[in-house]
């Protein structure tokens, strides 16, 4: 004791250089671990060790693991046997061994800090500590009491001098399946052995942080370009973090940051490591990918999905398609796509609704197709409701060179995404601390997560080695995606999500009505972004920049509003409905039952489209109205909105009239010269005509007093226009 005090005061009052000489040289330290196979967790451990320049010796490579697993009964004896055998070759008495698990451990600091803290412990062997006793609760009373900190030994990490560790494991005669935790615990609670070997516990987690039983104590500490785990209870910064027992997800979360995987100063520091660049490859050398497309429910914009699939920037002769369609409603879109483009792909396999497969069976079949195909390098699973805007998505994912990786997609305007940052105790969704920042792009990187869905890439080698079970998606209590991710986690395989790029979004399939010819027209509320992309003119946004508005007549504004597809769908929807008015003055559809200036038309409310039309007017017409007519603010209310049909032998024109509106919108729905001849609109007061209406363009003009107008004769074909009397 006197010697220890003397050394302490000598260090305090001596020059700094003298104190440094007393420190243990880093070359005296050897990290020893056991890894019978290279898991994702093991590679993470080695990466963190390399970052701090630890020297690591790996035991057990090539052996079969017989030491049990953390979910089963106590085990781990194989580690003790391997350590005992390795120590026989170590002769230097001043050598220090750090013996740690590797699959669920990351280093948060380097050898210098580790050895300093070991020295300060004033013992020859220091074990990690826990607040929970395991595996034998009956031994609780035999543990020495500590003044402050954890009282129980954790076997997942200890550090000590070679002679002392040799003495500690000398009595090991157990089986590989016996408990290392119990063996070391019995050694520690034996006061004679504890004193002889000179063992203590790292009770305040200065060297080792075991997460089991301590999750509420540990937070991330960001500081000066590196990340530590801080123990709030003892205000310590542990050197090693161990996700022991059922805390694998928590160590995965912490490993997204520690030691400097992601920092606020640098962002992601490892996202460009171990990439598989495709740029140097010929297209014939690209990995072969089986794309699994799963249609399990009525979904909007299926045609658009296949259009985007065609635009994926990946050689189509290196793609095979597996399409599982469980919805009769979508057979037409699938068959149309395959008829027009199926031959572009190396191979196509389809399963239709007649097979009556559920989501579990179809996904298992898709994975098995890749598993059994010796040429398959990856399986790219995509649900039909996924909107992949990024044409390089598949390339990006392949180049990540990860076992399972998903492109982050979100639902427009919501925090919903295709990954979970954490799990609840019963295995369902829980929000991680960083979830919102990742979803909203404030933290960008490649993230180890416990759950992905909807769209992800799986390395085919996994399916042939670790994931050989056909029923990966099957569970009596979990839905298919949750069952799949549970099976992945149970194998120790990491799943990642990347938000390094903007990839796309996912559609809402709620309230998707199938009673119309073009049901996507009704999606303006549920999927407004997709509706706009599909149906609003590509140059619409230029209007507010004064680049796309023309004034062909006084106070008449002409601008693009609908895409060609929108025009076609509206016309086809009306013709499909087919109940055109007779063009007479008597009209029971309107208030009062009398139409002064009748047209042959179908009202929007006849096809239950009035709410959607009002939303369209509010979102896309009102801003232009307020820009063109300063000081006027519209609520876009209307009594009448309808599609008019002009035909030479039916109703070719319309006599001069005022509209019952503050302003009128008149949208040309087909193309003059191609679909019809003649037509147009003439404003009598100004003797000004628009005789060549452009498809998808709208005329906006005052309805009363000044803009007396007429419909010019259609001389051939059929002309369609969509008319709204706004703010009557």
JSON list of C-alpha atoms in Angstrom, two decimals, residues 371-583:
[
{"chain": "A", "resi": 371, "resn": "UNK", "atom": "CA", "xyz": [-31.06, -19.08, -54.82]},
{"chain": "A", "resi": 372, "resn": "UNK", "atom": "CA", "xyz": [-31.27, -21.90, -57.38]},
{"chain": "A", "resi": 373, "resn": "UNK", "atom": "CA", "xyz": [-29.97, -19.85, -60.31]},
{"chain": "A", "resi": 374, "resn": "UNK", "atom": "CA", "xyz": [-26.19, -20.21, -60.30]},
{"chain": "A", "resi": 375, "resn": "UNK", "atom": "CA", "xyz": [-25.89, -17.04, -62.39]},
{"chain": "A", "resi": 376, "resn": "UNK", "atom": "CA", "xyz": [-27.91, -14.89, -59.96]},
{"chain": "A", "resi": 377, "resn": "UNK", "atom": "CA", "xyz": [-25.72, -12.42, -58.08]},
{"chain": "A", "resi": 378, "resn": "UNK", "atom": "CA", "xyz": [-28.43, -10.34, -56.42]},
{"chain": "A", "resi": 379, "resn": "UNK", "atom": "CA", "xyz": [-32.15, -10.37, -55.77]},
{"chain": "A", "resi": 380, "resn": "UNK", "atom": "CA", "xyz": [-33.78, -6.94, -56.01]},
{"chain": "A", "resi": 381, "resn": "UNK", "atom": "CA", "xyz": [-37.16, -7.03, -54.28]},
{"chain": "A", "resi": 382, "resn": "UNK", "atom": "CA", "xyz": [-39.57, -4.23, -55.27]},
{"chain": "A", "resi": 383, "resn": "UNK", "atom": "CA", "xyz": [-43.19, -3.83, -54.24]},
{"chain": "A", "resi": 384, "resn": "UNK", "atom": "CA", "xyz": [-45.45, -2.33, -56.89]},
{"chain": "A", "resi": 385, "resn": "UNK", "atom": "CA", "xyz": [-46.26, 0.72, -54.72]},
{"chain": "A", "resi": 386, "resn": "UNK", "atom": "CA", "xyz": [-42.60, 1.81, -54.76]},
{"chain": "A", "resi": 387, "resn": "UNK", "atom": "CA", "xyz": [-41.84, 4.88, -56.88]},
{"chain": "A", "resi": 388, "resn": "UNK", "atom": "CA", "xyz": [-38.19, 4.72, -57.95]},
{"chain": "A", "resi": 389, "resn": "UNK", "atom": "CA", "xyz": [-37.43, 8.17, -59.27]},
{"chain": "A", "resi": 390, "resn": "UNK", "atom": "CA", "xyz": [-33.67, 7.63, -59.32]},
{"chain": "A", "resi": 391, "resn": "UNK", "atom": "CA", "xyz": [-32.78, 5.75, -62.49]},
{"chain": "A", "resi": 392, "resn": "UNK", "atom": "CA", "xyz": [-29.41, 4.73, -60.99]},
{"chain": "A", "resi": 393, "resn": "UNK", "atom": "CA", "xyz": [-30.96, 3.08, -57.92]},
{"chain": "A", "resi": 394, "resn": "UNK", "atom": "CA", "xyz": [-29.94, -0.46, -58.83]},
{"chain": "A", "resi": 395, "resn": "UNK", "atom": "CA", "xyz": [-26.39, 0.56, -59.72]},
{"chain": "A", "resi": 396, "resn": "UNK", "atom": "CA", "xyz": [-26.03, 2.47, -56.46]},
{"chain": "A", "resi": 397, "resn": "UNK", "atom": "CA", "xyz": [-27.20, -0.49, -54.39]},
{"chain": "A", "resi": 398, "resn": "UNK", "atom": "CA", "xyz": [-24.98, -3.02, -56.16]},
{"chain": "A", "resi": 399, "resn": "UNK", "atom": "CA", "xyz": [-21.96, -0.75, -55.75]},
{"chain": "A", "resi": 400, "resn": "UNK", "atom": "CA", "xyz": [-22.57, -0.57, -51.99]},
{"chain": "A", "resi": 401, "resn": "UNK", "atom": "CA", "xyz": [-21.40, -4.19, -51.84]},
{"chain": "A", "resi": 402, "resn": "UNK", "atom": "CA", "xyz": [-23.45, -4.97, -48.74]},
{"chain": "A", "resi": 403, "resn": "UNK", "atom": "CA", "xyz": [-25.34, -8.13, -47.74]},
{"chain": "A", "resi": 404, "resn": "UNK", "atom": "CA", "xyz": [-28.76, -6.46, -47.65]},
{"chain": "A", "resi": 405, "resn": "UNK", "atom": "CA", "xyz": [-29.26, -2.80, -48.49]},
{"chain": "A", "resi": 406, "resn": "UNK", "atom": "CA", "xyz": [-32.38, -0.74, -49.08]},
{"chain": "A", "resi": 407, "resn": "UNK", "atom": "CA", "xyz": [-32.70, 2.67, -50.74]},
{"chain": "A", "resi": 408, "resn": "UNK", "atom": "CA", "xyz": [-34.52, 4.93, -48.33]},
{"chain": "A", "resi": 409, "resn": "UNK", "atom": "CA", "xyz": [-37.93, 5.90, -49.64]},
{"chain": "A", "resi": 410, "resn": "UNK", "atom": "CA", "xyz": [-40.59, 7.89, -47.84]},
{"chain": "A", "resi": 411, "resn": "UNK", "atom": "CA", "xyz": [-44.24, 8.75, -48.15]},
{"chain": "A", "resi": 412, "resn": "UNK", "atom": "CA", "xyz": [-44.72, 12.31, -49.38]},
{"chain": "A", "resi": 413, "resn": "UNK", "atom": "CA", "xyz": [-45.34, 14.74, -46.55]},
{"chain": "A", "resi": 414, "resn": "UNK", "atom": "CA", "xyz": [-45.05, 12.12, -43.81]},
{"chain": "A", "resi": 415, "resn": "UNK", "atom": "CA", "xyz": [-42.37, 10.56, -41.62]},
{"chain": "A", "resi": 416, "resn": "UNK", "atom": "CA", "xyz": [-43.24, 7.11, -42.95]},
{"chain": "A", "resi": 417, "resn": "UNK", "atom": "CA", "xyz": [-40.32, 5.28, -44.55]},
{"chain": "A", "resi": 418, "resn": "UNK", "atom": "CA", "xyz": [-39.32, 1.77, -45.58]},
{"chain": "A", "resi": 419, "resn": "UNK", "atom": "CA", "xyz": [-37.05, 1.18, -42.58]},
{"chain": "A", "resi": 420, "resn": "UNK", "atom": "CA", "xyz": [-37.28, 1.12, -38.81]},
{"chain": "A", "resi": 421, "resn": "UNK", "atom": "CA", "xyz": [-34.58, 2.65, -36.65]},
{"chain": "A", "resi": 422, "resn": "UNK", "atom": "CA", "xyz": [-35.43, 0.50, -33.65]},
{"chain": "A", "resi": 423, "resn": "UNK", "atom": "CA", "xyz": [-37.74, -2.27, -32.43]},
{"chain": "A", "resi": 424, "resn": "UNK", "atom": "CA", "xyz": [-40.09, -2.32, -29.49]},
{"chain": "A", "resi": 425, "resn": "UNK", "atom": "CA", "xyz": [-39.78, -5.04, -26.86]},
{"chain": "A", "resi": 426, "resn": "UNK", "atom": "CA", "xyz": [-42.31, -7.17, -28.73]},
{"chain": "A", "resi": 427, "resn": "UNK", "atom": "CA", "xyz": [-40.55, -6.79, -32.06]},
{"chain": "A", "resi": 428, "resn": "UNK", "atom": "CA", "xyz": [-42.65, -4.05, -33.64]},
{"chain": "A", "resi": 429, "resn": "UNK", "atom": "CA", "xyz": [-41.84, -0.52, -34.76]},
{"chain": "A", "resi": 430, "resn": "UNK", "atom": "CA", "xyz": [-40.07, 1.85, -32.42]},
{"chain": "A", "resi": 431, "resn": "UNK", "atom": "CA", "xyz": [-38.59, 5.22, -33.30]},
{"chain": "A", "resi": 432, "resn": "UNK", "atom": "CA", "xyz": [-34.85, 5.55, -32.85]},
{"chain": "A", "resi": 433, "resn": "UNK", "atom": "CA", "xyz": [-33.35, 8.82, -31.70]},
{"chain": "A", "resi": 434, "resn": "UNK", "atom": "CA", "xyz": [-31.93, 9.54, -35.15]},
{"chain": "A", "resi": 435, "resn": "UNK", "atom": "CA", "xyz": [-34.92, 8.35, -37.21]},
{"chain": "A", "resi": 436, "resn": "UNK", "atom": "CA", "xyz": [-36.39, 11.76, -38.02]},
{"chain": "A", "resi": 437, "resn": "UNK", "atom": "CA", "xyz": [-32.99, 13.22, -38.91]},
{"chain": "A", "resi": 438, "resn": "UNK", "atom": "CA", "xyz": [-32.31, 10.34, -41.30]},
{"chain": "A", "resi": 439, "resn": "UNK", "atom": "CA", "xyz": [-35.74, 10.49, -42.93]},
{"chain": "A", "resi": 440, "resn": "UNK", "atom": "CA", "xyz": [-35.52, 14.25, -43.36]},
{"chain": "A", "resi": 441, "resn": "UNK", "atom": "CA", "xyz": [-31.95, 14.11, -44.66]},
{"chain": "A", "resi": 442, "resn": "UNK", "atom": "CA", "xyz": [-30.24, 15.95, -41.83]},
{"chain": "A", "resi": 443, "resn": "UNK", "atom": "CA", "xyz": [-28.06, 12.87, -41.30]},
{"chain": "A", "resi": 444, "resn": "UNK", "atom": "CA", "xyz": [-26.90, 11.25, -44.51]},
{"chain": "A", "resi": 445, "resn": "UNK", "atom": "CA", "xyz": [-25.14, 7.91, -44.68]},
{"chain": "A", "resi": 446, "resn": "UNK", "atom": "CA", "xyz": [-25.52, 4.14, -44.80]},
{"chain": "A", "resi": 447, "resn": "UNK", "atom": "CA", "xyz": [-27.28, 2.93, -41.66]},
{"chain": "A", "resi": 448, "resn": "UNK", "atom": "CA", "xyz": [-27.39, -0.45, -39.95]},
{"chain": "A", "resi": 449, "resn": "UNK", "atom": "CA", "xyz": [-31.09, -0.93, -39.13]},
{"chain": "A", "resi": 450, "resn": "UNK", "atom": "CA", "xyz": [-33.28, -3.76, -37.79]},
{"chain": "A", "resi": 451, "resn": "UNK", "atom": "CA", "xyz": [-35.98, -3.68, -40.46]},
{"chain": "A", "resi": 452, "resn": "UNK", "atom": "CA", "xyz": [-36.35, -2.85, -44.14]},
{"chain": "A", "resi": 453, "resn": "UNK", "atom": "CA", "xyz": [-39.29, -3.37, -46.45]},
{"chain": "A", "resi": 454, "resn": "UNK", "atom": "CA", "xyz": [-40.82, -2.55, -49.83]},
{"chain": "A", "resi": 455, "resn": "UNK", "atom": "CA", "xyz": [-37.54, -2.33, -51.78]},
{"chain": "A", "resi": 456, "resn": "UNK", "atom": "CA", "xyz": [-34.12, -3.81, -51.02]},
{"chain": "A", "resi": 457, "resn": "UNK", "atom": "CA", "xyz": [-31.21, -5.68, -52.60]},
{"chain": "A", "resi": 458, "resn": "UNK", "atom": "CA", "xyz": [-30.07, -9.07, -51.24]},
{"chain": "A", "resi": 459, "resn": "UNK", "atom": "CA", "xyz": [-26.70, -10.62, -52.08]},
{"chain": "A", "resi": 460, "resn": "UNK", "atom": "CA", "xyz": [-27.39, -14.04, -53.64]},
{"chain": "A", "resi": 461, "resn": "UNK", "atom": "CA", "xyz": [-24.51, -15.70, -51.79]},
{"chain": "A", "resi": 462, "resn": "UNK", "atom": "CA", "xyz": [-26.44, -15.18, -48.55]},
{"chain": "A", "resi": 463, "resn": "UNK", "atom": "CA", "xyz": [-29.40, -17.08, -49.95]},
{"chain": "A", "resi": 464, "resn": "UNK", "atom": "CA", "xyz": [-27.17, -20.05, -50.78]},
{"chain": "A", "resi": 465, "resn": "UNK", "atom": "CA", "xyz": [-25.28, -20.09, -47.47]},
{"chain": "A", "resi": 466, "resn": "UNK", "atom": "CA", "xyz": [-26.87, -18.35, -44.49]},
{"chain": "A", "resi": 467, "resn": "UNK", "atom": "CA", "xyz": [-30.45, -18.03, -45.74]},
{"chain": "A", "resi": 468, "resn": "UNK", "atom": "CA", "xyz": [-31.09, -21.50, -47.13]},
{"chain": "A", "resi": 469, "resn": "UNK", "atom": "CA", "xyz": [-34.48, -21.86, -45.43]},
{"chain": "A", "resi": 470, "resn": "UNK", "atom": "CA", "xyz": [-37.20, -21.64, -48.10]},
{"chain": "A", "resi": 471, "resn": "UNK", "atom": "CA", "xyz": [-39.73, -20.16, -45.66]},
{"chain": "A", "resi": 472, "resn": "UNK", "atom": "CA", "xyz": [-37.87, -16.94, -44.91]},
{"chain": "A", "resi": 473, "resn": "UNK", "atom": "CA", "xyz": [-41.11, -14.93, -44.97]},
{"chain": "A", "resi": 474, "resn": "UNK", "atom": "CA", "xyz": [-43.27, -17.36, -43.05]},
{"chain": "A", "resi": 475, "resn": "UNK", "atom": "CA", "xyz": [-44.42, -16.80, -39.47]},
{"chain": "A", "resi": 476, "resn": "UNK", "atom": "CA", "xyz": [-47.50, -17.62, -37.47]},
{"chain": "A", "resi": 477, "resn": "UNK", "atom": "CA", "xyz": [-47.45, -14.27, -35.69]},
{"chain": "A", "resi": 478, "resn": "UNK", "atom": "CA", "xyz": [-45.54, -11.82, -37.90]},
{"chain": "A", "resi": 479, "resn": "UNK", "atom": "CA", "xyz": [-46.33, -10.41, -41.32]},
{"chain": "A", "resi": 480, "resn": "UNK", "atom": "CA", "xyz": [-44.00, -11.54, -44.14]},
{"chain": "A", "resi": 481, "resn": "UNK", "atom": "CA", "xyz": [-41.65, -8.54, -44.04]},
{"chain": "A", "resi": 482, "resn": "UNK", "atom": "CA", "xyz": [-41.30, -8.70, -40.27]},
{"chain": "A", "resi": 483, "resn": "UNK", "atom": "CA", "xyz": [-40.70, -12.46, -40.41]},
{"chain": "A", "resi": 484, "resn": "UNK", "atom": "CA", "xyz": [-38.02, -11.98, -43.07]},
{"chain": "A", "resi": 485, "resn": "UNK", "atom": "CA", "xyz": [-36.20, -9.33, -41.05]},
{"chain": "A", "resi": 486, "resn": "UNK", "atom": "CA", "xyz": [-36.47, -11.41, -37.88]},
{"chain": "A", "resi": 487, "resn": "UNK", "atom": "CA", "xyz": [-34.81, -14.31, -39.70]},
{"chain": "A", "resi": 488, "resn": "UNK", "atom": "CA", "xyz": [-32.07, -12.01, -40.97]},
{"chain": "A", "resi": 489, "resn": "UNK", "atom": "CA", "xyz": [-31.36, -10.63, -37.50]},
{"chain": "A", "resi": 490, "resn": "UNK", "atom": "CA", "xyz": [-31.31, -14.09, -35.94]},
{"chain": "A", "resi": 491, "resn": "UNK", "atom": "CA", "xyz": [-28.48, -15.03, -38.30]},
{"chain": "A", "resi": 492, "resn": "UNK", "atom": "CA", "xyz": [-26.42, -12.00, -37.28]},
{"chain": "A", "resi": 493, "resn": "UNK", "atom": "CA", "xyz": [-26.71, -10.56, -40.79]},
{"chain": "A", "resi": 494, "resn": "UNK", "atom": "CA", "xyz": [-26.80, -6.78, -41.02]},
{"chain": "A", "resi": 495, "resn": "UNK", "atom": "CA", "xyz": [-29.43, -4.86, -42.95]},
{"chain": "A", "resi": 496, "resn": "UNK", "atom": "CA", "xyz": [-28.66, -1.38, -44.17]},
{"chain": "A", "resi": 497, "resn": "UNK", "atom": "CA", "xyz": [-30.59, 1.56, -45.52]},
{"chain": "A", "resi": 498, "resn": "UNK", "atom": "CA", "xyz": [-28.89, 4.31, -47.50]},
{"chain": "A", "resi": 499, "resn": "UNK", "atom": "CA", "xyz": [-30.03, 7.89, -47.86]},
{"chain": "A", "resi": 500, "resn": "UNK", "atom": "CA", "xyz": [-26.86, 8.97, -49.65]},
{"chain": "A", "resi": 501, "resn": "UNK", "atom": "CA", "xyz": [-29.04, 9.67, -52.69]},
{"chain": "A", "resi": 502, "resn": "UNK", "atom": "CA", "xyz": [-32.65, 10.63, -53.24]},
{"chain": "A", "resi": 503, "resn": "UNK", "atom": "CA", "xyz": [-34.32, 7.48, -54.50]},
{"chain": "A", "resi": 504, "resn": "UNK", "atom": "CA", "xyz": [-38.06, 8.02, -54.52]},
{"chain": "A", "resi": 505, "resn": "UNK", "atom": "CA", "xyz": [-41.13, 7.42, -52.41]},
{"chain": "A", "resi": 506, "resn": "UNK", "atom": "CA", "xyz": [-43.91, 4.97, -51.74]},
{"chain": "A", "resi": 507, "resn": "UNK", "atom": "CA", "xyz": [-47.52, 5.31, -52.75]},
{"chain": "A", "resi": 508, "resn": "UNK", "atom": "CA", "xyz": [-50.49, 5.26, -50.45]},
{"chain": "A", "resi": 509, "resn": "UNK", "atom": "CA", "xyz": [-52.84, 2.45, -51.42]},
{"chain": "A", "resi": 510, "resn": "UNK", "atom": "CA", "xyz": [-55.55, 3.57, -49.02]},
{"chain": "A", "resi": 511, "resn": "UNK", "atom": "CA", "xyz": [-58.91, 4.47, -50.52]},
{"chain": "A", "resi": 512, "resn": "UNK", "atom": "CA", "xyz": [-57.93, 3.30, -54.00]},
{"chain": "A", "resi": 513, "resn": "UNK", "atom": "CA", "xyz": [-61.23, 2.98, -55.85]},
{"chain": "A", "resi": 514, "resn": "UNK", "atom": "CA", "xyz": [-61.48, 0.63, -58.80]},
{"chain": "A", "resi": 515, "resn": "UNK", "atom": "CA", "xyz": [-64.87, 1.58, -60.19]},
{"chain": "A", "resi": 516, "resn": "UNK", "atom": "CA", "xyz": [-63.59, 3.72, -63.05]},
{"chain": "A", "resi": 517, "resn": "UNK", "atom": "CA", "xyz": [-61.72, 3.20, -66.28]},
{"chain": "A", "resi": 518, "resn": "UNK", "atom": "CA", "xyz": [-58.74, 5.32, -65.18]},
{"chain": "A", "resi": 519, "resn": "UNK", "atom": "CA", "xyz": [-58.77, 5.09, -61.41]},
{"chain": "A", "resi": 520, "resn": "UNK", "atom": "CA", "xyz": [-55.51, 7.02, -61.07]},
{"chain": "A", "resi": 521, "resn": "UNK", "atom": "CA", "xyz": [-57.39, 10.23, -61.89]},
{"chain": "A", "resi": 522, "resn": "UNK", "atom": "CA", "xyz": [-58.98, 10.01, -58.44]},
{"chain": "A", "resi": 523, "resn": "UNK", "atom": "CA", "xyz": [-55.60, 9.95, -56.61]},
{"chain": "A", "resi": 524, "resn": "UNK", "atom": "CA", "xyz": [-55.12, 13.70, -56.22]},
{"chain": "A", "resi": 525, "resn": "UNK", "atom": "CA", "xyz": [-55.81, 13.45, -52.46]},
{"chain": "A", "resi": 526, "resn": "UNK", "atom": "CA", "xyz": [-54.05, 10.20, -51.57]},
{"chain": "A", "resi": 527, "resn": "UNK", "atom": "CA", "xyz": [-50.98, 10.60, -53.78]},
{"chain": "A", "resi": 528, "resn": "UNK", "atom": "CA", "xyz": [-50.81, 14.26, -54.80]},
{"chain": "A", "resi": 529, "resn": "UNK", "atom": "CA", "xyz": [-47.17, 14.24, -55.91]},
{"chain": "A", "resi": 530, "resn": "UNK", "atom": "CA", "xyz": [-47.68, 11.27, -58.20]},
{"chain": "A", "resi": 531, "resn": "UNK", "atom": "CA", "xyz": [-50.93, 12.71, -59.50]},
{"chain": "A", "resi": 532, "resn": "UNK", "atom": "CA", "xyz": [-49.15, 15.94, -60.40]},
{"chain": "A", "resi": 533, "resn": "UNK", "atom": "CA", "xyz": [-46.28, 14.15, -62.11]},
{"chain": "A", "resi": 534, "resn": "UNK", "atom": "CA", "xyz": [-48.70, 12.07, -64.14]},
{"chain": "A", "resi": 535, "resn": "UNK", "atom": "CA", "xyz": [-51.37, 14.60, -65.01]},
{"chain": "A", "resi": 536, "resn": "UNK", "atom": "CA", "xyz": [-50.02, 18.14, -64.79]},
{"chain": "A", "resi": 537, "resn": "UNK", "atom": "CA", "xyz": [-48.14, 19.58, -67.78]},
{"chain": "A", "resi": 538, "resn": "UNK", "atom": "CA", "xyz": [-44.36, 19.35, -67.49]},
{"chain": "A", "resi": 539, "resn": "UNK", "atom": "CA", "xyz": [-44.03, 23.12, -68.07]},
{"chain": "A", "resi": 540, "resn": "UNK", "atom": "CA", "xyz": [-46.61, 24.12, -65.47]},
{"chain": "A", "resi": 541, "resn": "UNK", "atom": "CA", "xyz": [-44.00, 25.38, -62.98]},
{"chain": "A", "resi": 542, "resn": "UNK", "atom": "CA", "xyz": [-42.72, 27.88, -65.54]},
{"chain": "A", "resi": 543, "resn": "UNK", "atom": "CA", "xyz": [-46.03, 29.74, -65.40]},
{"chain": "A", "resi": 544, "resn": "UNK", "atom": "CA", "xyz": [-45.24, 31.40, -62.09]},
{"chain": "A", "resi": 545, "resn": "UNK", "atom": "CA", "xyz": [-41.96, 32.60, -63.59]},
{"chain": "A", "resi": 546, "resn": "UNK", "atom": "CA", "xyz": [-43.86, 34.41, -66.37]},
{"chain": "A", "resi": 547, "resn": "UNK", "atom": "CA", "xyz": [-42.34, 32.12, -68.97]},
{"chain": "A", "resi": 548, "resn": "UNK", "atom": "CA", "xyz": [-45.36, 30.14, -70.11]},
{"chain": "A", "resi": 549, "resn": "UNK", "atom": "CA", "xyz": [-48.40, 32.44, -70.04]},
{"chain": "A", "resi": 550, "resn": "UNK", "atom": "CA", "xyz": [-49.66, 33.93, -73.28]},
{"chain": "A", "resi": 551, "resn": "UNK", "atom": "CA", "xyz": [-52.32, 36.60, -73.75]},
{"chain": "A", "resi": 552, "resn": "UNK", "atom": "CA", "xyz": [-53.95, 35.87, -77.12]},
{"chain": "A", "resi": 553, "resn": "UNK", "atom": "CA", "xyz": [-56.83, 38.31, -76.38]},
{"chain": "A", "resi": 554, "resn": "UNK", "atom": "CA", "xyz": [-57.32, 41.06, -73.79]},
{"chain": "A", "resi": 555, "resn": "UNK", "atom": "CA", "xyz": [-57.61, 39.57, -70.30]},
{"chain": "A", "resi": 556, "resn": "UNK", "atom": "CA", "xyz": [-57.53, 36.07, -71.77]},
{"chain": "A", "resi": 557, "resn": "UNK", "atom": "CA", "xyz": [-54.67, 33.97, -70.45]},
{"chain": "A", "resi": 558, "resn": "UNK", "atom": "CA", "xyz": [-53.42, 30.83, -72.13]},
{"chain": "A", "resi": 559, "resn": "UNK", "atom": "CA", "xyz": [-51.13, 28.39, -70.32]},
{"chain": "A", "resi": 560, "resn": "UNK", "atom": "CA", "xyz": [-50.25, 24.68, -70.11]},
{"chain": "A", "resi": 561, "resn": "UNK", "atom": "CA", "xyz": [-52.08, 22.73, -67.43]},
{"chain": "A", "resi": 562, "resn": "UNK", "atom": "CA", "xyz": [-52.66, 19.06, -68.33]},
{"chain": "A", "resi": 563, "resn": "UNK", "atom": "CA", "xyz": [-50.32, 16.41, -69.68]},
{"chain": "A", "resi": 564, "resn": "UNK", "atom": "CA", "xyz": [-51.32, 14.46, -72.78]},
{"chain": "A", "resi": 565, "resn": "UNK", "atom": "CA", "xyz": [-52.08, 11.47, -70.56]},
{"chain": "A", "resi": 566, "resn": "UNK", "atom": "CA", "xyz": [-54.43, 13.56, -68.42]},
{"chain": "A", "resi": 567, "resn": "UNK", "atom": "CA", "xyz": [-56.33, 14.76, -71.47]},
{"chain": "A", "resi": 568, "resn": "UNK", "atom": "CA", "xyz": [-56.62, 11.24, -72.86]},
{"chain": "A", "resi": 569, "resn": "UNK", "atom": "CA", "xyz": [-57.76, 9.79, -69.56]},
{"chain": "A", "resi": 570, "resn": "UNK", "atom": "CA", "xyz": [-60.43, 12.43, -69.01]},
{"chain": "A", "resi": 571, "resn": "UNK", "atom": "CA", "xyz": [-61.82, 11.97, -72.53]},
{"chain": "A", "resi": 572, "resn": "UNK", "atom": "CA", "xyz": [-61.74, 8.17, -72.25]},
{"chain": "A", "resi": 573, "resn": "UNK", "atom": "CA", "xyz": [-63.34, 8.31, -68.81]},
{"chain": "A", "resi": 574, "resn": "UNK", "atom": "CA", "xyz": [-66.21, 10.41, -70.15]},
{"chain": "A", "resi": 575, "resn": "UNK", "atom": "CA", "xyz": [-66.74, 8.22, -73.19]},
{"chain": "A", "resi": 576, "resn": "UNK", "atom": "CA", "xyz": [-66.60, 5.15, -70.95]},
{"chain": "A", "resi": 577, "resn": "UNK", "atom": "CA", "xyz": [-69.32, 6.69, -68.79]},
{"chain": "A", "resi": 578, "resn": "UNK", "atom": "CA", "xyz": [-71.16, 7.49, -72.01]},
{"chain": "A", "resi": 579, "resn": "UNK", "atom": "CA", "xyz": [-74.19, 9.38, -70.71]},
{"chain": "A", "resi": 580, "resn": "UNK", "atom": "CA", "xyz": [-73.85, 12.55, -72.79]},
{"chain": "A", "resi": 581, "resn": "UNK", "atom": "CA", "xyz": [-76.57, 15.14, -72.43]},
{"chain": "A", "resi": 582, "resn": "UNK", "atom": "CA", "xyz": [-78.90, 15.73, -75.34]},
{"chain": "A", "resi": 583, "resn": "UNK", "atom": "CA", "xyz": [-77.92, 19.37, -75.81]}
]
